[in-house]
Amino acid sequence: MTALVARSVASRAFVALRALLIVLAVCFLARSVVAAPAPIVLTGADRRPATSLNGDWASIVDPYFSGLFSFHHEEKKNGYFMNYKAKAGDTFPTEYDFSKAPKLKVPGDWNTQRESLMFYEGPIWYEKDFTYQPREHTRVFLHVGAANYHSWFWVNGQKVCEHEGGFTAFNCEVTQAIHSGGNFVVAAVDNTRHEDNVPTLETDWWNYGGLTREVSLIEVPDIFIDQYDLHLSREEEGVIEGWVHVAGGQSDEKADVEIADLHAKTTAQIGADGRAAIHFKVQGLERWTPETPKLYKVAIRAGSDSVDELMGFRTVEAKGTEILLNGKPIFLRGVSVHAEAPYRTGRAYSDKDAETLLGWAKELGCNFVRLAHYPHDETMLRAADRMGLLVWSENPVYWALQFDNPKVLGKAEQQLDEEINTSRNHAAIILWSMANETPNNPVRTQFIETLAKRARGLDPTRLITAALLVRAKGDSKIVDDPLGQALDVIGINEYIGWYEAHPETADTTQWQIDYQKPLIVSEFGAGAKAGLHGGENDRWTEEYQANVFRHQLPMLNKIAQLRGMSPWLLMDFRSPNRPLAGIQDEFNRKGLISDQGKKKAAFYILQKAYKEKTVGKPN
Ligand code: GCU
């Protein structure tokens, strides 16, 4: 065996040995990272009786995450999650004490609760004591409406779940960890931005951190209804169909769906997969429309479990360039909305926030809202059902994610699943948006085509869309992004008169739309400081913003496929990209209303067009 061969054998042996050592090290580290069961989705969680954990929680700001990781970055066994109380004679110091720590309110972002936290990005610990009496033959879940961005939860020192994604609800099983009497729950929430997050590093909204939506304990029987889908058939008149999934459901058991107001009830067999297929005819159903947002009490029962839903029934489909609601063409008179709380600012979460924001949209003459750029709270969706506003709901695939990273696709899929499985029974939602303003390249297109296919599989009853960028050629705007092929409805964002050219340029702009599909202009607009006045060509004045709208509406009306619009946007919102002092002051000022509720001149331009139905084909 020549020296050369000997050397290569030795080096290959060395490489193999090194690989083995790395695997062993990872296993050792993995062994030190305590795994916890994945959280579950509970459809209609907000319709279930629950023990609220909202209110004041003790909080510890921990920029180095030393409450979870040791100085060698190994996950600690006795971290802050143990809520340990120092004792005399301890042989080690305890350097945290939740009972002496300042409070943070839940639900709520931490940024607007404490000035020192306005710009804070990092981990913060939360702790809350509570008493509980678990009952026989029940399971208990810690329900979290949302926690931005990466969160870990422990009950009585036992890890119960970990979650990534700041805008979707999840439920952690705590049955084994909870005990009767006094308990404590500890959460670590980290809103640090990472490139492989969804969304990624850059967003034009404030990275509000924390337990931003309600937290509660939900008790269900051992066998319980975890998800269900009920909708009106597009094919058969007066037929409600769908399914009910029962966790732990046996194939000899049944699920019932009853709509007492319609004297309608059906019973279905649960299959081996825990799912019962629902299909029953109802008489005298009043379809949900924006003008008549009729909601029905729907009782869903299986075994000893039941959920009392409140929902409307309507159909939506796309035919050629038309969007048909209940079989009739509709034009979506809309506005885009961020989940920014009116007046107090910060992440919106309450009924009042929803009523105020959607109340303004109704006042504007809207029948549609684009809830941007992430799934909004169930309170917002319930309000849209109640108030009669059609909804575009969006997965936070925003700008330039790592589209070539399979882990990132996994995260986007997980958030999409949570969004659809949580909110699928809202009559108001007609569009699932896969993305916003993503770069036009094949890797991106494939990534989002995968999401679109997944969304269709999860919910074939709604339309799939995305907000695309458009390209310019001379005085033409061209809509030919290949991603459009994967969509039912094309969304486009354009800012003629603000980020490019002048307001009047819209008058001479030609549109080349390479799709015979319904088109929604999901964004257009301009910035204006409420109360700042001047000439119509003076940027940042209300007159300038109004002038942009005056030129936009007739231009858009010339687009044959135009079936809706959601100008950017209803209300000013906090953004880290907007430092212009005296004008923006860290707010994006493209709202038609200021964050303090002051309506700008453009509000009335759009209101007049919507009320007189001079935009789009009248319906
Ligand atoms: C983009 C983007 C929004 C952003 C807006 C703006 O189109 O989708 O998130 O806030 O433009 O620049 O104001």
XYZ file of C-alpha atoms and ligand atoms in Angstrom:
632
model
C 0.000 0.000 0.000
C 1.757 3.182 -1.131
C 2.379 6.049 1.341
C -0.166 8.133 -0.604
C -2.996 5.603 -0.199
C -2.093 5.170 3.491
C -2.337 8.935 4.004
C -5.737 9.208 2.300
C -7.092 6.255 4.362
C -5.797 7.994 7.521
C -7.342 11.341 6.570
C -10.691 9.729 5.709
C -10.605 7.897 9.053
C -9.894 11.262 10.723
C -12.845 12.937 8.934
C -15.179 10.095 9.934
C -13.992 10.281 13.554
C -14.523 14.050 13.635
C -18.054 13.656 12.205
C -18.822 11.041 14.856
C -17.559 13.368 17.603
C -19.734 16.200 16.276
C -22.816 13.920 16.259
C -22.068 12.826 19.818
C -21.632 16.462 20.914
C -24.962 17.442 19.294
C -26.705 14.500 20.975
C -25.185 15.516 24.296
C -26.317 19.109 23.798
C -29.743 17.941 22.549
C -29.976 15.816 25.651
C -29.323 19.013 27.657
C -32.081 20.978 25.741
C -35.341 19.842 27.425
C -37.792 18.910 24.670
C -41.497 19.630 25.216
C -44.588 18.431 23.328
C -45.554 20.640 20.376
C -48.451 22.971 21.076
C -51.776 22.242 19.386
C -54.334 24.333 17.524
C -57.789 24.586 19.082
C -60.432 25.880 16.674
C -62.909 28.169 18.471
C -60.737 28.342 21.605
C -62.214 31.787 22.307
C -65.692 30.213 22.390
C -64.758 27.850 25.209
C -65.142 28.599 28.944
C -61.671 29.430 30.253
C -59.757 30.516 33.354
C -58.200 33.823 32.364
C -54.545 34.446 33.239
C -54.725 37.999 31.908
C -53.638 40.874 34.097
C -50.363 41.712 35.829
C -47.468 39.293 35.422
C -44.100 39.665 37.117
C -41.414 40.384 34.558
C -37.623 40.183 34.287
C -35.790 41.747 31.349
C -32.971 39.328 30.423
C -30.968 40.602 27.421
C -28.326 37.840 27.751
C -30.955 35.153 28.365
C -28.994 34.067 31.394
C -32.249 32.839 32.886
C -32.244 29.981 30.385
C -28.687 29.529 29.125
C -25.491 28.960 31.101
C -22.227 30.830 30.435
C -21.419 27.989 27.972
C -24.772 28.515 26.309
C -26.200 25.240 27.531
C -29.875 25.205 28.526
C -29.999 25.453 32.312
C -31.780 22.896 34.497
C -32.400 25.435 37.236
C -33.210 28.502 35.166
C -35.660 31.244 36.029
C -38.443 28.857 34.988
C -38.008 27.146 38.372
C -39.197 30.336 40.114
C -36.858 29.291 42.933
C -37.068 31.165 46.233
C -33.658 31.559 47.926
C -33.381 29.724 51.242
C -31.044 30.273 54.169
C -28.111 27.929 53.890
C -28.278 27.647 50.095
C -24.855 26.850 48.667
C -25.513 28.970 45.619
C -26.883 32.505 45.084
C -30.345 32.991 43.529
C -30.094 36.110 41.390
C -33.734 36.618 40.438
C -36.990 36.936 42.366
C -40.269 37.292 40.485
C -42.087 38.334 43.669
C -40.003 41.503 43.738
C -39.997 42.075 39.966
C -41.922 44.872 38.184
C -45.177 43.960 36.437
C -46.157 43.833 32.815
C -49.779 43.638 31.664
C -50.993 40.660 29.654
C -52.293 40.923 26.991
C -50.074 43.706 25.786
C -46.779 44.411 24.053
C -44.012 45.415 26.490
C -42.761 48.292 24.297
C -45.626 50.683 25.060
C -45.853 49.703 28.711
C -42.439 50.969 29.769
C -40.418 53.696 28.063
C -37.222 51.765 28.698
C -38.641 48.899 26.644
C -39.823 50.866 23.597
C -36.799 49.837 21.524
C -36.057 46.618 23.462
C -35.495 43.495 21.399
C -34.532 40.415 23.375
C -35.875 37.960 25.967
C -38.187 38.946 28.816
C -39.415 36.551 31.503
C -43.013 36.530 32.729
C -44.340 34.801 35.851
C -47.832 34.405 37.239
C -49.175 32.487 40.244
C -52.623 30.950 39.969
C -54.797 28.425 41.785
C -56.499 25.581 39.967
C -58.617 22.509 40.764
C -58.122 19.977 37.940
C -61.131 17.663 37.487
C -61.191 13.942 36.782
C -61.180 12.814 33.113
C -60.138 16.245 31.853
C -57.124 17.697 30.065
C -55.941 21.246 30.613
C -54.323 23.494 27.998
C -52.490 26.788 28.423
C -54.020 28.885 25.627
C -51.833 31.676 24.242
C -53.492 34.062 21.756
C -50.036 35.141 20.542
C -46.501 35.639 21.851
C -44.008 37.618 19.742
C -41.746 36.016 18.543
C -40.111 32.920 20.114
C -41.607 31.731 23.408
C -41.074 29.005 26.013
C -43.563 28.012 28.743
C -43.186 26.154 32.043
C -45.803 25.271 34.628
C -44.521 24.550 38.137
C -40.993 24.329 36.694
C -41.975 21.740 34.065
C -41.487 22.741 30.428
C -44.848 22.478 28.646
C -44.102 23.938 25.209
C -42.036 26.114 22.911
C -43.393 28.154 20.002
C -42.102 30.281 17.163
C -44.186 32.892 15.360
C -45.652 36.087 16.764
C -49.175 36.248 15.382
C -50.928 32.902 15.759
C -52.598 31.197 18.692
C -51.312 27.966 20.231
C -52.249 25.688 23.108
C -49.811 23.872 25.393
C -50.942 20.767 27.280
C -50.374 21.283 31.052
C -52.421 18.345 32.377
C -49.334 16.551 33.760
C -47.726 19.725 35.158
C -50.683 21.373 36.867
C -51.858 20.418 40.343
C -54.713 21.375 42.611
C -54.177 24.500 44.666
C -51.305 26.922 44.043
C -49.466 26.800 40.709
C -47.168 29.099 38.780
C -46.565 29.591 35.093
C -43.342 31.071 33.707
C -42.887 32.231 30.139
C -39.819 33.476 28.319
C -40.622 35.583 25.247
C -37.871 36.713 22.867
C -38.597 39.136 20.021
C -35.044 39.189 18.729
C -35.137 39.324 14.924
C -33.216 36.631 13.055
C -32.643 36.249 9.328
C -34.317 32.814 9.278
C -37.418 34.041 11.101
C -40.870 34.580 9.525
C -40.985 37.563 9.106
C -37.270 38.166 8.692
C -35.044 41.104 9.797
C -36.784 43.953 7.915
C -40.411 44.935 8.530
C -42.156 48.259 8.214
C -43.945 47.726 11.526
C -42.752 47.951 15.122
C -41.446 44.696 16.533
C -43.834 44.741 19.505
C -42.728 41.990 21.874
C -44.421 40.018 24.586
C -47.589 38.122 25.415
C -49.507 40.338 23.035
C -52.875 38.525 23.206
C -54.946 36.827 25.897
C -53.605 33.918 27.974
C -55.917 31.449 29.711
C -56.402 27.876 30.872
C -58.865 25.792 28.874
C -60.173 22.547 30.342
C -61.576 19.886 28.020
C -62.748 16.285 28.532
C -60.229 13.506 27.825
C -61.814 13.154 24.385
C -62.395 16.584 22.912
C -63.105 18.540 19.726
C -59.825 20.149 18.682
C -60.678 21.346 15.180
C -63.702 21.736 12.935
C -64.658 23.261 9.616
C -68.237 24.162 8.687
C -69.164 26.015 5.513
C -71.880 26.400 2.925
C -71.491 24.137 -0.099
C -70.700 25.934 -3.368
C -72.227 23.067 -5.330
C -75.412 22.071 -3.428
C -77.922 24.802 -2.478
C -78.699 24.965 1.248
C -76.155 22.310 2.223
C -73.710 22.817 5.092
C -70.656 20.601 4.902
C -67.271 20.187 6.508
C -65.850 18.094 9.305
C -65.358 17.819 13.040
C -62.093 16.373 14.387
C -62.125 14.756 17.808
C -58.803 14.249 19.606
C -58.845 10.761 21.063
C -62.061 10.085 19.119
C -62.906 6.402 18.554
C -64.524 5.190 15.324
C -67.617 3.995 17.173
C -68.361 7.481 18.469
C -70.435 10.249 16.920
C -70.283 14.016 16.481
C -73.339 16.278 16.336
C -73.783 19.657 14.704
C -76.976 21.569 15.520
C -78.294 24.953 14.379
C -81.281 25.445 16.612
C -82.491 28.634 14.842
C -82.838 26.580 11.659
C -84.214 23.493 13.398
C -81.354 21.656 11.745
C -79.242 18.929 13.281
C -76.962 16.191 11.967
C -75.049 13.348 13.541
C -71.958 11.878 11.914
C -69.752 8.872 12.578
C -66.205 9.602 13.706
C -63.678 7.801 11.486
C -60.464 6.044 12.480
C -58.647 9.364 11.919
C -60.872 11.080 14.510
C -62.714 13.010 11.814
C -66.468 13.049 11.255
C -67.615 14.240 7.846
C -70.494 16.731 8.047
C -73.054 17.171 5.271
C -76.632 18.254 5.926
C -79.379 20.233 4.257
C -80.827 23.283 6.046
C -83.981 25.230 5.246
C -84.390 29.004 5.394
C -80.731 29.862 5.920
C -80.003 33.581 5.572
C -76.631 33.911 3.871
C -73.949 36.153 5.416
C -73.212 39.303 3.419
C -71.491 42.594 4.415
C -74.883 44.287 4.322
C -76.613 41.492 6.278
C -73.931 39.791 8.452
C -76.259 37.121 9.808
C -74.632 34.901 12.442
C -76.026 31.596 13.728
C -75.365 29.809 16.993
C -73.914 26.416 15.999
C -73.575 23.735 18.662
C -70.861 21.146 17.971
C -70.842 18.135 20.280
C -68.854 14.933 20.615
C -68.813 12.650 23.668
C -69.043 14.952 26.677
C -67.394 17.842 24.858
C -69.157 20.751 23.125
C -68.303 24.059 21.475
C -70.925 26.755 20.889
C -69.798 28.562 17.739
C -71.262 31.784 16.369
C -70.825 31.891 12.630
C -72.204 33.002 9.292
C -72.572 31.012 6.091
C -71.720 32.299 2.608
C -69.900 31.065 -0.472
C -67.019 32.807 -2.289
C -65.401 31.895 -5.579
C -63.540 33.384 -8.505
C -64.944 33.060 -12.012
C -62.951 34.619 -14.840
C -62.165 38.101 -13.563
C -65.109 38.140 -11.159
C -65.178 37.503 -7.418
C -68.557 35.958 -6.612
C -69.959 36.277 -3.108
C -72.963 33.999 -2.746
C -72.851 33.601 -6.510
C -73.030 37.349 -7.238
C -70.158 39.564 -8.506
C -68.792 41.825 -5.781
C -66.407 44.801 -5.725
C -64.251 44.988 -2.627
C -64.255 48.562 -1.322
C -61.503 48.209 1.211
C -58.668 49.619 3.249
C -55.537 48.029 4.717
C -55.313 47.784 8.502
C -52.387 47.111 10.851
C -53.072 45.713 14.344
C -51.977 49.010 15.907
C -54.179 50.093 18.805
C -55.972 53.391 18.207
C -55.085 56.225 20.629
C -52.935 54.239 23.115
C -50.848 52.728 20.230
C -49.097 49.370 20.664
C -50.281 45.950 19.497
C -54.084 45.882 19.203
C -55.868 42.991 20.942
C -59.151 44.095 22.492
C -62.772 44.169 21.311
C -62.590 47.939 21.706
C -59.537 48.155 19.436
C -61.338 46.068 16.824
C -64.613 47.982 17.111
C -62.817 51.320 16.721
C -60.674 50.280 13.742
C -63.426 48.423 11.885
C -65.942 51.113 12.858
C -63.770 53.623 10.976
C -63.590 51.261 8.002
C -67.388 51.048 7.960
C -67.588 54.832 8.217
C -65.299 55.017 5.192
C -67.898 52.988 3.260
C -65.853 49.759 3.209
C -67.199 46.256 2.745
C -63.655 44.820 2.931
C -60.440 45.104 4.977
C -56.955 43.811 4.250
C -55.584 42.754 7.649
C -51.841 43.301 7.102
C -49.265 41.659 7.194
C -49.876 38.880 9.704
C -52.886 36.988 11.140
C -54.873 39.355 13.337
C -56.509 38.556 16.646
C -59.715 36.515 16.865
C -61.332 39.612 18.394
C -60.745 41.443 15.094
C -62.147 38.546 13.053
C -65.198 38.175 15.303
C -65.818 41.917 14.904
C -65.527 41.608 11.097
C -68.065 38.744 11.166
C -70.391 40.865 13.321
C -69.954 44.179 11.524
C -70.062 42.773 7.992
C -66.546 43.329 6.634
C -64.937 40.875 4.236
C -61.349 40.005 5.180
C -58.012 39.448 3.464
C -55.914 37.510 6.041
C -52.146 37.289 5.513
C -49.304 34.996 6.519
C -46.235 37.095 7.506
C -44.167 36.069 4.480
C -43.028 39.654 4.052
C -40.328 41.078 1.789
C -37.148 38.963 1.454
C -37.298 35.805 3.568
C -34.609 33.110 3.223
C -36.627 31.413 0.495
C -33.877 28.857 -0.119
C -33.910 27.680 3.513
C -36.166 24.618 4.122
C -36.336 25.489 7.849
C -37.880 28.830 6.907
C -40.431 27.106 4.682
C -41.281 24.887 7.645
C -41.879 27.936 9.826
C -44.058 29.612 7.186
C -46.060 26.389 6.793
C -46.508 26.070 10.561
C -47.788 29.641 10.826
C -50.092 29.105 7.835
C -51.522 25.941 9.422
C -52.107 27.760 12.706
C -53.741 30.721 10.932
C -56.114 28.616 8.826
C -56.945 25.988 11.463
C -57.674 28.664 14.053
C -59.712 31.046 11.894
C -61.305 28.871 9.192
C -64.894 29.340 10.429
C -65.078 33.127 10.017
C -67.551 33.987 7.242
C -65.752 37.344 6.943
C -62.481 35.793 5.710
C -62.616 35.257 1.936
C -58.928 35.507 1.027
C -55.815 33.773 2.381
C -52.806 35.867 1.360
C -49.564 33.969 1.075
C -47.145 36.883 0.998
C -46.386 40.593 0.561
C -43.904 42.264 -1.809
C -41.548 39.345 -2.189
C -38.699 39.474 -4.741
C -39.586 38.017 -8.136
C -37.249 35.023 -8.535
C -37.794 31.270 -9.093
C -36.745 30.190 -5.563
C -39.267 32.627 -4.074
C -41.947 31.565 -6.520
C -41.495 27.902 -5.677
C -41.561 28.657 -1.929
C -44.875 30.495 -2.171
C -46.383 28.049 -4.663
C -45.750 25.400 -1.994
C -47.609 27.513 0.564
C -50.484 28.191 -1.852
C -50.862 24.467 -2.546
C -50.846 23.789 1.194
C -53.501 26.454 1.834
C -55.753 24.995 -0.889
C -55.363 21.574 0.696
C -56.255 22.926 4.133
C -59.159 25.060 2.900
C -60.539 24.658 -0.655
C -63.494 26.976 0.174
C -61.588 30.302 0.022
C -59.479 32.219 -2.506
C -55.697 32.334 -2.492
C -53.910 35.630 -3.128
C -50.681 37.549 -2.488
C -49.568 41.204 -2.779
C -47.193 41.383 -5.751
C -44.793 44.062 -6.849
C -45.307 45.487 -10.331
C -42.625 46.462 -12.803
C -42.381 49.618 -14.864
C -41.659 50.102 -18.561
C -41.850 53.659 -19.803
C -45.183 54.998 -18.612
C -46.597 51.509 -18.335
C -47.010 49.375 -15.273
C -46.753 45.647 -15.962
C -48.273 42.905 -13.814
C -46.606 39.684 -14.972
C -45.002 38.224 -11.829
C -45.069 34.414 -12.491
C -46.349 33.875 -8.946
C -49.699 35.138 -10.262
C -50.248 31.742 -11.900
C -50.541 30.117 -8.452
C -53.129 32.629 -7.223
C -56.912 32.897 -7.598
C -56.848 36.652 -7.076
C -53.940 38.953 -7.973
C -52.958 41.575 -5.424
C -50.674 44.435 -6.489
C -48.976 47.213 -4.526
C -48.082 50.484 -6.269
C -47.070 53.913 -5.002
C -47.354 56.225 -8.004
C -47.180 59.763 -6.659
C -45.309 58.815 -3.480
C -42.288 56.499 -3.908
C -42.154 57.317 -7.589
C -43.154 60.148 -9.941
C -45.917 62.621 -9.136
C -49.585 62.290 -8.176
C -50.697 63.336 -11.674
C -48.468 60.701 -13.298
C -51.328 58.334 -12.586
C -53.368 60.123 -15.249
C -51.061 58.905 -18.019
C -50.057 55.520 -16.622
C -51.029 52.491 -18.714
C -51.575 49.140 -17.047
C -50.625 45.839 -18.693
C -52.129 43.001 -16.644
C -51.004 39.571 -17.906
C -53.696 37.744 -15.943
C -57.405 37.268 -16.671
C -58.100 36.954 -12.964
C -59.752 39.262 -10.408
C -57.294 41.966 -9.361
C -57.129 43.828 -6.055
C -54.903 46.893 -5.645
C -53.768 45.880 -2.176
C -51.704 49.027 -1.573
C -51.433 52.603 -2.829
C -51.205 55.805 -0.850
C -49.079 58.640 0.485
C -47.815 59.993 3.807
C -49.410 62.988 5.539
C -49.075 64.438 9.013
C -52.601 65.031 10.328
C -53.218 68.746 10.628
C -50.300 69.703 8.377
C -51.641 71.808 5.528
C -50.198 73.341 2.358
C -50.299 73.081 -1.434
C -51.274 69.802 -3.132
C -47.645 69.330 -4.150
C -46.266 69.873 -0.664
C -45.255 66.452 0.621
C -46.467 65.384 4.038
C -49.475 67.713 3.882
C -53.041 66.432 3.924
C -53.523 68.157 0.574
C -50.721 66.141 -1.016
C -52.140 62.835 0.238
C -55.637 63.823 -0.951
C -54.200 64.744 -4.340
C -52.638 61.289 -4.678
C -56.030 59.702 -4.038
C -57.760 62.043 -6.471
C -55.464 60.849 -9.267
C -55.286 57.189 -8.214
C -59.008 56.348 -8.207
C -59.783 57.235 -11.866
C -56.544 55.494 -12.964
C -57.422 52.287 -11.169
C -60.952 52.385 -12.478
C -59.494 51.925 -15.989
C -58.122 48.489 -15.096
C -60.594 45.964 -16.575
C -59.778 43.257 -14.013
C -60.093 45.586 -10.998
C -62.318 43.889 -8.405
C -61.168 45.570 -5.258
C -58.784 47.879 -3.470
C -57.314 48.311 0.000
C -55.316 51.537 0.034
C -52.428 51.864 2.467
C -53.901 52.387 5.047
C -56.599 53.112 7.630
C -54.535 54.480 10.536
C -50.963 55.683 11.118
C -48.856 52.986 12.798
C -45.479 52.744 14.546
C -42.566 51.785 12.332
C -38.813 51.638 12.963
C -38.106 52.919 9.417
C -39.745 56.333 9.905
C -37.507 58.687 11.906
C -38.443 62.011 10.229
C -38.676 64.292 13.246
C -41.791 66.426 13.653
C -43.570 64.523 10.877
C -43.164 60.770 11.299
C -41.529 60.408 14.749
C -41.342 56.641 14.228
C -44.822 56.424 12.743
C -45.724 55.515 9.177
C -48.019 58.437 8.349
C -49.878 56.921 5.381
C -52.985 56.498 7.499
C -56.225 58.137 6.379
C -56.657 58.681 10.108
C -53.939 59.559 12.605
C -53.196 57.203 15.516
C -55.085 59.718 17.643
C -58.240 59.382 15.509
C -57.874 62.572 13.451
C -59.311 62.050 9.965
C -57.190 63.473 7.136
C -58.569 65.083 3.946
C -57.950 61.914 1.904
C -60.348 60.011 4.216
C -63.224 62.040 2.801
C -62.025 61.607 -0.822
C -62.159 57.840 -0.481
C -65.364 57.892 1.609
C -67.150 59.852 -1.141
C -65.939 57.429 -3.838
C -67.033 54.414 -1.764
C -70.385 55.854 -0.706
C -71.196 56.933 -4.284
C -69.677 53.693 -5.606
C -67.670 55.525 -8.237
C -64.825 53.012 -7.941
C -65.109 49.611 -9.542
C -68.231 48.094 -11.071
C -71.226 49.074 -8.900
C -72.811 46.201 -6.895
C -45.017 48.579 1.435
C -45.337 47.532 2.461
C -45.944 48.104 3.689
C -45.298 49.436 3.998
C -45.668 50.383 2.867
C -45.043 51.734 3.057
O -45.674 48.462 0.347
O -46.104 46.458 2.016
O -45.743 47.201 4.731
O -45.710 49.931 5.211
O -45.166 49.902 1.667
O -43.947 51.905 2.579
O -45.643 52.569 3.692
